mmCIF file with all atom_site columns, C-alpha atoms and ligand atoms in Angstrom:
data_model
loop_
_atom_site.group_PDB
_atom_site.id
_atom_site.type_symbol
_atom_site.label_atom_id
_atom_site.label_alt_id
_atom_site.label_comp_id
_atom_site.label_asym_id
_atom_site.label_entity_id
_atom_site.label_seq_id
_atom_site.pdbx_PDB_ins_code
_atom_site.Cartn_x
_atom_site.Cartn_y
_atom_site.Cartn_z
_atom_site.occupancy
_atom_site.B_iso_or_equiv
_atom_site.pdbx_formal_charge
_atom_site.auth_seq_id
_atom_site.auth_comp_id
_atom_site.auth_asym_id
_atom_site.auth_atom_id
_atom_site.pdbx_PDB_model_num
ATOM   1   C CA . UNK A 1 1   ? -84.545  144.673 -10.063 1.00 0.00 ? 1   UNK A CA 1
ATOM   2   C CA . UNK A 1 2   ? -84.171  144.406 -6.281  1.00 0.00 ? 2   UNK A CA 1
ATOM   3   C CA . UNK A 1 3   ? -87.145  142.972 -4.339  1.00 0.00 ? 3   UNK A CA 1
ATOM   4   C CA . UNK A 1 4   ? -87.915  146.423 -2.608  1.00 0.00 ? 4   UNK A CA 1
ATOM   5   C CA . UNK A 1 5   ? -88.286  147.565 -6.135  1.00 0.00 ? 5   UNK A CA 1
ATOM   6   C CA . UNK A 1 6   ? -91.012  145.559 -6.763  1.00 0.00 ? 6   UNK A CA 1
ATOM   7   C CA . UNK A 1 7   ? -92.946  146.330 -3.878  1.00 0.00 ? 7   UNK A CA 1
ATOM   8   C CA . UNK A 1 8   ? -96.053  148.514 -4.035  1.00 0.00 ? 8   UNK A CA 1
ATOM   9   C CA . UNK A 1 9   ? -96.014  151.337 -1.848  1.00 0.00 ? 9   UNK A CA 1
ATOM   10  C CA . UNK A 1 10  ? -98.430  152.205 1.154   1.00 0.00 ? 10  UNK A CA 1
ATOM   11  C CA . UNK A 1 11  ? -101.396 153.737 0.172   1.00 0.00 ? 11  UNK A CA 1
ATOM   12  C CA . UNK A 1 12  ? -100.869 155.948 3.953   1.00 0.00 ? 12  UNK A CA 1
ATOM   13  C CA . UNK A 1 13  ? -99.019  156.886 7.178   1.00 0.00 ? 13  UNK A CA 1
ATOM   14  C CA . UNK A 1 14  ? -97.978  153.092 7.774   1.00 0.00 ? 14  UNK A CA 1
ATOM   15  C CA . UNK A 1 15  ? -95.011  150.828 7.377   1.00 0.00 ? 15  UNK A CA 1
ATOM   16  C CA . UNK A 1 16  ? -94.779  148.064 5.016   1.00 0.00 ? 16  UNK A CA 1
ATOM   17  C CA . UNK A 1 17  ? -93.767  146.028 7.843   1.00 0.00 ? 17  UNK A CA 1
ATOM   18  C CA . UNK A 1 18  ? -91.880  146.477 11.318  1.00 0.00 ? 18  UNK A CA 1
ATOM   19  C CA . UNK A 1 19  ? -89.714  144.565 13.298  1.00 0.00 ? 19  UNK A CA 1
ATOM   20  C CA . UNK A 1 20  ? -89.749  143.974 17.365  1.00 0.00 ? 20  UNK A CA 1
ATOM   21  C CA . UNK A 1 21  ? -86.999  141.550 18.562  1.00 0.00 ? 21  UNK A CA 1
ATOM   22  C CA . UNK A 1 22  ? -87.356  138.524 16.209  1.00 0.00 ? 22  UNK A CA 1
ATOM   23  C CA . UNK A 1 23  ? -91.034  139.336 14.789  1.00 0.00 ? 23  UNK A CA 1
ATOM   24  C CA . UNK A 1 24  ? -92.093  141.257 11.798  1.00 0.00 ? 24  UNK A CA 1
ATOM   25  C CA . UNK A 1 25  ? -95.269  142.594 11.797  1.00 0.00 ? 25  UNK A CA 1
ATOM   26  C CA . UNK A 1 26  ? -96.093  142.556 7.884   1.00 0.00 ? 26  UNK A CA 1
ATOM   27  C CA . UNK A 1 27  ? -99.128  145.468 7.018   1.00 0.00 ? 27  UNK A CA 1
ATOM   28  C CA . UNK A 1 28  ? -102.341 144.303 5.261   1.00 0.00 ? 28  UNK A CA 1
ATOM   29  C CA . UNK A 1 29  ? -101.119 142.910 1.546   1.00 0.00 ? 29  UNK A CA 1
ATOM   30  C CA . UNK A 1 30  ? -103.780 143.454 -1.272  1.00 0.00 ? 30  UNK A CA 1
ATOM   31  C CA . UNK A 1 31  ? -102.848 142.464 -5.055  1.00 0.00 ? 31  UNK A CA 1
ATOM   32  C CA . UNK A 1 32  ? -102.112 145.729 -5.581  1.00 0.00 ? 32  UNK A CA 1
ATOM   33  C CA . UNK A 1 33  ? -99.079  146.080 -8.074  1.00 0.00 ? 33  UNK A CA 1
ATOM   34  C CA . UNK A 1 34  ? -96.029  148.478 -7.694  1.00 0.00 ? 34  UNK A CA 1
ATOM   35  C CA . UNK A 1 35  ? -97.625  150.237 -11.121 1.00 0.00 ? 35  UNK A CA 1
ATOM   36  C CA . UNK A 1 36  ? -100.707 150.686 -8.751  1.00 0.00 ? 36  UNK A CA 1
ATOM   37  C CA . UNK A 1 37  ? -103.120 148.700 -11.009 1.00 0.00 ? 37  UNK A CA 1
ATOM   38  C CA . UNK A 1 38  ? -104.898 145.342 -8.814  1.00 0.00 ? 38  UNK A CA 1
ATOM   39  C CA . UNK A 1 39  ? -104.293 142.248 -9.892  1.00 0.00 ? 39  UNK A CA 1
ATOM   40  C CA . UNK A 1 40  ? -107.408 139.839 -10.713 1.00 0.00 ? 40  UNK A CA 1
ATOM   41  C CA . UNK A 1 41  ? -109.353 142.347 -12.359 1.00 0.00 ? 41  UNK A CA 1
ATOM   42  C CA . UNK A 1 42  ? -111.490 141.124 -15.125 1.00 0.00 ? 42  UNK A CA 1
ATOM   43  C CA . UNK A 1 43  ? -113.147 143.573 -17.206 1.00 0.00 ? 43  UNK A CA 1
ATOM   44  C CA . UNK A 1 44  ? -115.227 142.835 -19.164 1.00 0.00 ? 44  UNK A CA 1
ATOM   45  C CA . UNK A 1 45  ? -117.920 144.573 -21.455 1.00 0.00 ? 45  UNK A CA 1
ATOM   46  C CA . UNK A 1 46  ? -119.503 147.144 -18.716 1.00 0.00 ? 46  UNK A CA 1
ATOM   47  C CA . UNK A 1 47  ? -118.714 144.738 -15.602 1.00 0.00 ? 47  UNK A CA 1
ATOM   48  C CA . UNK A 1 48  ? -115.745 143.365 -14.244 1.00 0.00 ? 48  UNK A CA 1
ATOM   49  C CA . UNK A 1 49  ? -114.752 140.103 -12.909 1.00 0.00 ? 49  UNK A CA 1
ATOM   50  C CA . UNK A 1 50  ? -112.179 139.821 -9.553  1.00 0.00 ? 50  UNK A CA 1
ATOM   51  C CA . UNK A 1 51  ? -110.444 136.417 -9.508  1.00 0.00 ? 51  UNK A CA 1
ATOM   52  C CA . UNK A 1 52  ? -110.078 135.991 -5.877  1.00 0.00 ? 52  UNK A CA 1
ATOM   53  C CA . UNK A 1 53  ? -107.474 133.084 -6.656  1.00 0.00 ? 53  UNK A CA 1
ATOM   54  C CA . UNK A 1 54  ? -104.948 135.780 -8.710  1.00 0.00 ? 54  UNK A CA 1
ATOM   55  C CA . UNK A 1 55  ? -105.642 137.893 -5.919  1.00 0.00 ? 55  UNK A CA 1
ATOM   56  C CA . UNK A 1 56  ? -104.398 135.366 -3.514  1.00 0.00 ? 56  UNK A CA 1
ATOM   57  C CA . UNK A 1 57  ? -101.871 133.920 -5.100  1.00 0.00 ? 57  UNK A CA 1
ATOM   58  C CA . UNK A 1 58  ? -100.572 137.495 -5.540  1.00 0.00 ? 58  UNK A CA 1
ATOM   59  C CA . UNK A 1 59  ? -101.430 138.733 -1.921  1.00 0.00 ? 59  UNK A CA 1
ATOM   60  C CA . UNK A 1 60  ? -99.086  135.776 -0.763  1.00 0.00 ? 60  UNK A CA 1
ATOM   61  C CA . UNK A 1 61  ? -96.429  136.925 -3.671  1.00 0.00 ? 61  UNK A CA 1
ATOM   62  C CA . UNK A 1 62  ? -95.883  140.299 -2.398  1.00 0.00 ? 62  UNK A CA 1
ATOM   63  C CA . UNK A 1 63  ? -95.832  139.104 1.276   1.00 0.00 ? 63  UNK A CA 1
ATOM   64  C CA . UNK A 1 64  ? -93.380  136.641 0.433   1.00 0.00 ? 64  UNK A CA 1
ATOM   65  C CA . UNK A 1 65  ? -90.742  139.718 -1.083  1.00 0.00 ? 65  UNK A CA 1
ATOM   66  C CA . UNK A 1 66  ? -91.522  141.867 2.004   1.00 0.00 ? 66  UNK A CA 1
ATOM   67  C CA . UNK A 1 67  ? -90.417  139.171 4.570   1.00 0.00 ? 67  UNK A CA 1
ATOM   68  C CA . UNK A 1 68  ? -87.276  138.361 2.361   1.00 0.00 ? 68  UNK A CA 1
ATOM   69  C CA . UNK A 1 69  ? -86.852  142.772 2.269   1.00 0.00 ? 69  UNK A CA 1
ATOM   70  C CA . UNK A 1 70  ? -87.021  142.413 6.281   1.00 0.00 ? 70  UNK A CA 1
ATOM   71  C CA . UNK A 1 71  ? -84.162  139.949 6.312   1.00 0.00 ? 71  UNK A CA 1
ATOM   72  C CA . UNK A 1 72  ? -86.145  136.762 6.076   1.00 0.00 ? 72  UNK A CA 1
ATOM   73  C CA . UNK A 1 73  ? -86.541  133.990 3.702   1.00 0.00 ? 73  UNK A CA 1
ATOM   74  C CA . UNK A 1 74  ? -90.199  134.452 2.685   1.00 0.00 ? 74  UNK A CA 1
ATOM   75  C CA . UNK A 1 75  ? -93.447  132.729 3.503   1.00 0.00 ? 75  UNK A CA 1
ATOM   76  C CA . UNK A 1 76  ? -91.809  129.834 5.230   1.00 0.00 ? 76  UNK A CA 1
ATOM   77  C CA . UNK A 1 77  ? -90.895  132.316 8.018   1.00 0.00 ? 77  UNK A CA 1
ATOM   78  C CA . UNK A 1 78  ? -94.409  133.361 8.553   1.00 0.00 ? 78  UNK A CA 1
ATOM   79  C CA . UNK A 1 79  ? -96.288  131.950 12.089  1.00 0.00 ? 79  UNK A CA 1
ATOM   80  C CA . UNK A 1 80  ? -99.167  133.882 11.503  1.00 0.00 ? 80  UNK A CA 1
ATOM   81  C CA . UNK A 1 81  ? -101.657 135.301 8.774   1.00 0.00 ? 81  UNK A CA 1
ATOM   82  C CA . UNK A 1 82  ? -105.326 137.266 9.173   1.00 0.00 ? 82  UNK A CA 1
ATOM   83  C CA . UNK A 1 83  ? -106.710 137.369 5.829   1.00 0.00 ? 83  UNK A CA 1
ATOM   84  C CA . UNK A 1 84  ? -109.970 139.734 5.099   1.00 0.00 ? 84  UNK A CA 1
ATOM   85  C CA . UNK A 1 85  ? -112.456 138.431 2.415   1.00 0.00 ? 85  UNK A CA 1
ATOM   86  C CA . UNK A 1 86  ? -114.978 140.848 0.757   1.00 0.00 ? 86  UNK A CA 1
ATOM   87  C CA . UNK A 1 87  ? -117.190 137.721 -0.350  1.00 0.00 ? 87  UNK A CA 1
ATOM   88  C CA . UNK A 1 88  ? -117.945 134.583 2.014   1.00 0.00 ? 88  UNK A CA 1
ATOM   89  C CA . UNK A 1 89  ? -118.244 132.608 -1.188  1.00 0.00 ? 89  UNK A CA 1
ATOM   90  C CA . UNK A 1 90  ? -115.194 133.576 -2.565  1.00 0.00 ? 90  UNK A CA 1
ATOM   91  C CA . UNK A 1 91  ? -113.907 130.899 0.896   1.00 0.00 ? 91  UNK A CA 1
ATOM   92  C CA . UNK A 1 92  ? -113.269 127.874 -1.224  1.00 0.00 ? 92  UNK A CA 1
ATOM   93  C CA . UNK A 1 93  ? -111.735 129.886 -4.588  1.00 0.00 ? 93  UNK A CA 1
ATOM   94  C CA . UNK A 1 94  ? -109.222 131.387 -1.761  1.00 0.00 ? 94  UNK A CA 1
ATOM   95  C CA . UNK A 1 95  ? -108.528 128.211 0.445   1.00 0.00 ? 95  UNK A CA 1
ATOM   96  C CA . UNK A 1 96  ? -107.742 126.467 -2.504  1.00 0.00 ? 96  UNK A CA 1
ATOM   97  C CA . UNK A 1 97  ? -105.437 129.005 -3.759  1.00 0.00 ? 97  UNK A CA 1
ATOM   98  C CA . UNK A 1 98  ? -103.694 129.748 -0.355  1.00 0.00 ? 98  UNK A CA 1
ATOM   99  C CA . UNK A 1 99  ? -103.417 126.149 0.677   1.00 0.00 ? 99  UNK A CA 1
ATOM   100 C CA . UNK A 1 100 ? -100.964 125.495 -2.521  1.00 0.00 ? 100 UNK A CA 1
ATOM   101 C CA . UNK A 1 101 ? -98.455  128.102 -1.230  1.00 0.00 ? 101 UNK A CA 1
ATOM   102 C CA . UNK A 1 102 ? -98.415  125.438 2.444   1.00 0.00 ? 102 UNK A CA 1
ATOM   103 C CA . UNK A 1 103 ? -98.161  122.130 1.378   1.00 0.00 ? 103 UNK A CA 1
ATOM   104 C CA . UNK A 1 104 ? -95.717  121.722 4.599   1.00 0.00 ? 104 UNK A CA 1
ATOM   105 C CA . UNK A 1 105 ? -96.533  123.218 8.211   1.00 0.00 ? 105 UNK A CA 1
ATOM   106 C CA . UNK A 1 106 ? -98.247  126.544 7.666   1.00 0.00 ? 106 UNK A CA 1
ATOM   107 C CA . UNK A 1 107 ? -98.911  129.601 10.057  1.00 0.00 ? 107 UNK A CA 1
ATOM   108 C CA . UNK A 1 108 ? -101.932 129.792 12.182  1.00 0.00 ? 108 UNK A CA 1
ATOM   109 C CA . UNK A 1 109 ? -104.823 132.028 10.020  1.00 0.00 ? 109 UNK A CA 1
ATOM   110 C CA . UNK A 1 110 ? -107.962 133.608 11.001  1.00 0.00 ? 110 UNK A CA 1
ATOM   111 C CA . UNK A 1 111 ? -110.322 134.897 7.962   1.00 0.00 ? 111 UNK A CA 1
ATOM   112 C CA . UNK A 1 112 ? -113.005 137.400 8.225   1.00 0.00 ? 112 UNK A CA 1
ATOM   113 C CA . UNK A 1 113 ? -115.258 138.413 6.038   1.00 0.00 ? 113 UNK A CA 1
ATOM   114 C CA . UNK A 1 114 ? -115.754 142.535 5.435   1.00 0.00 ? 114 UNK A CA 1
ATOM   115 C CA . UNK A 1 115 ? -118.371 144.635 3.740   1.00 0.00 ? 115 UNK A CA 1
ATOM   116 C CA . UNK A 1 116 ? -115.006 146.081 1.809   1.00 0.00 ? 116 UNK A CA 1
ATOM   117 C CA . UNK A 1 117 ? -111.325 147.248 1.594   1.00 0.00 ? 117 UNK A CA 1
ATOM   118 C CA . UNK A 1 118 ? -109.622 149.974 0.547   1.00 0.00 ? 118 UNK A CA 1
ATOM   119 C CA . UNK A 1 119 ? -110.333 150.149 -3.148  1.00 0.00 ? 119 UNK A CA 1
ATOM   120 C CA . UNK A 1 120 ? -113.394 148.085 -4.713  1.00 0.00 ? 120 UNK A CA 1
ATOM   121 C CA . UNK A 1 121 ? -110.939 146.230 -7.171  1.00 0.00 ? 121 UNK A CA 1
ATOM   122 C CA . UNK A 1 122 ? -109.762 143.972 -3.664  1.00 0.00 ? 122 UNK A CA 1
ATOM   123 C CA . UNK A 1 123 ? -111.590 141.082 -3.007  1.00 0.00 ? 123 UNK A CA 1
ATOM   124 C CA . UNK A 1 124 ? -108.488 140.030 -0.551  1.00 0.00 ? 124 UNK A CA 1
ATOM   125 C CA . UNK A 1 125 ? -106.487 141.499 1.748   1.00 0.00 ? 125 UNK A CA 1
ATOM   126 C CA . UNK A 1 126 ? -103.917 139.535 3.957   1.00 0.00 ? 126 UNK A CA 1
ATOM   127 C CA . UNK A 1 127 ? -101.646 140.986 7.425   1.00 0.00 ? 127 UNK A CA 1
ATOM   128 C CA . UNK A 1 128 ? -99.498  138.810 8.477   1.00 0.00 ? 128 UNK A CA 1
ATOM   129 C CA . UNK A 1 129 ? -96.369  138.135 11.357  1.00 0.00 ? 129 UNK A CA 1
ATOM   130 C CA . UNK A 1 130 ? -93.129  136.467 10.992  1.00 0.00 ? 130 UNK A CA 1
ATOM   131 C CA . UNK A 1 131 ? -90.762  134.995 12.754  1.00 0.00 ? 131 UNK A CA 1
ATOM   132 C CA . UNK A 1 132 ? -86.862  136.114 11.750  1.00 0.00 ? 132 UNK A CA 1
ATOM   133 C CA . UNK A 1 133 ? -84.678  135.284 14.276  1.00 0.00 ? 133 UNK A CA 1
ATOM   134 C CA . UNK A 1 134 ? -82.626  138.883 14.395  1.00 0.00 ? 134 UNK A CA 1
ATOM   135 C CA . UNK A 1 135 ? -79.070  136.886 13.923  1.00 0.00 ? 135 UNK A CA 1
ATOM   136 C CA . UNK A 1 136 ? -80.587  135.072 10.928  1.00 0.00 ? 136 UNK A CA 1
ATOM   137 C CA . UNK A 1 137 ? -81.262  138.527 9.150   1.00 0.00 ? 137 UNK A CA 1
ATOM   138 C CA . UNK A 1 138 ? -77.989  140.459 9.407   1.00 0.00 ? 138 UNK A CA 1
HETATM 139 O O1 . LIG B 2 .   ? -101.399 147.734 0.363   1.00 0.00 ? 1   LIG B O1 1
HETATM 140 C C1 . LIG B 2 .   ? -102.528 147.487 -0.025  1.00 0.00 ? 1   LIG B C1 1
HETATM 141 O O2 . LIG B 2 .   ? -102.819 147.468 -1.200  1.00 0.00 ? 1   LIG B O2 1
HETATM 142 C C2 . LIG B 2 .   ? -103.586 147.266 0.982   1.00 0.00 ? 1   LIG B C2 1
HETATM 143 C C3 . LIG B 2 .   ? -103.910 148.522 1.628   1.00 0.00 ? 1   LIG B C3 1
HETATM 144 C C4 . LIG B 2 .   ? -104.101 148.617 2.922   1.00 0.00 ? 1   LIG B C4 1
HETATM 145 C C5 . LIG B 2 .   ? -104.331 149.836 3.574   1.00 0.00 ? 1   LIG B C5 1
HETATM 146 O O3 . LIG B 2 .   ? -104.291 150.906 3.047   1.00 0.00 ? 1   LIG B O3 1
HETATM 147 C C6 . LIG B 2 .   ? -104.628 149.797 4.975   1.00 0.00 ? 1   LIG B C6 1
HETATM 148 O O4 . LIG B 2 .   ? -104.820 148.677 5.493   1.00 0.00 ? 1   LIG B O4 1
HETATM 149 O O5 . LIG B 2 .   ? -104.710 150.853 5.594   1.00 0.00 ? 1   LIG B O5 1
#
């Protein structure tokens, strides 16, 4: 299966990502799955359970395969992430789960907490920018 195969698609009139000289802008990433279903969904009984930490470690995943489908090499290229939290106490769960995927020199980040995202399943949602050098990608 190539890596574009494995992508899920956009849920709208937007790219996946675009590039502009040596930059790729990468769209917000949920833990949505190519089969549509979200990642880090608990159910349980009535309720259900989001495990911000699958989630993450998902959300990174799937921007990982999109840099590599723009040419790159995956997260290591990335100089930049803004990651939207539904929950402020979900912080720790997802700092802890983001930081394994940098144990080098990571990107610069901003996080923000939001009263929600596109479907009620995401407790995460991550946008991030990359830096592939154009000769590096052809
Ligand atoms: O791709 C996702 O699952 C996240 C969705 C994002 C949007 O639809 C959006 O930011 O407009």
């Amino acid at each position: 299966m190539t890596a574009a195969a494995a992508l899920p698609r956009p849920l709208g009139a937007y790219a996946r990502w675009r590039r502009t000289g040596d930059l790729v802008f990468i769209a917000g990433v949920s833990a949505r799955l190519p089969s549509g279903e979200i990642d880090g969904v608990l159910r349980e009984g009535d309720g259900v359970r989001h495990d911000v930490a699958a989630q993450t470690r998902r959300v990174l995943q799937t921007i990982d395969a999109l840099v590599q489908e723009a040419g790159g090499a995956g997260l290591a290229d990335c100089v930049d992430m803004q990651a939207f939290l539904v929950r402020a106490e979900d912080f720790a769960t997802f700092n802890a789960a983001y930081g394994a995927f940098f144990p080098g020199e990571a990107p610069t980040r901003t996080t923000v907490v939001v009263r929600a995202l596109p479907h009620p399943d995401m407790v995460v949602e991550i946008k991030a920018v990359a830096c592939v050098p154009v000769a590096s990608s052809q």
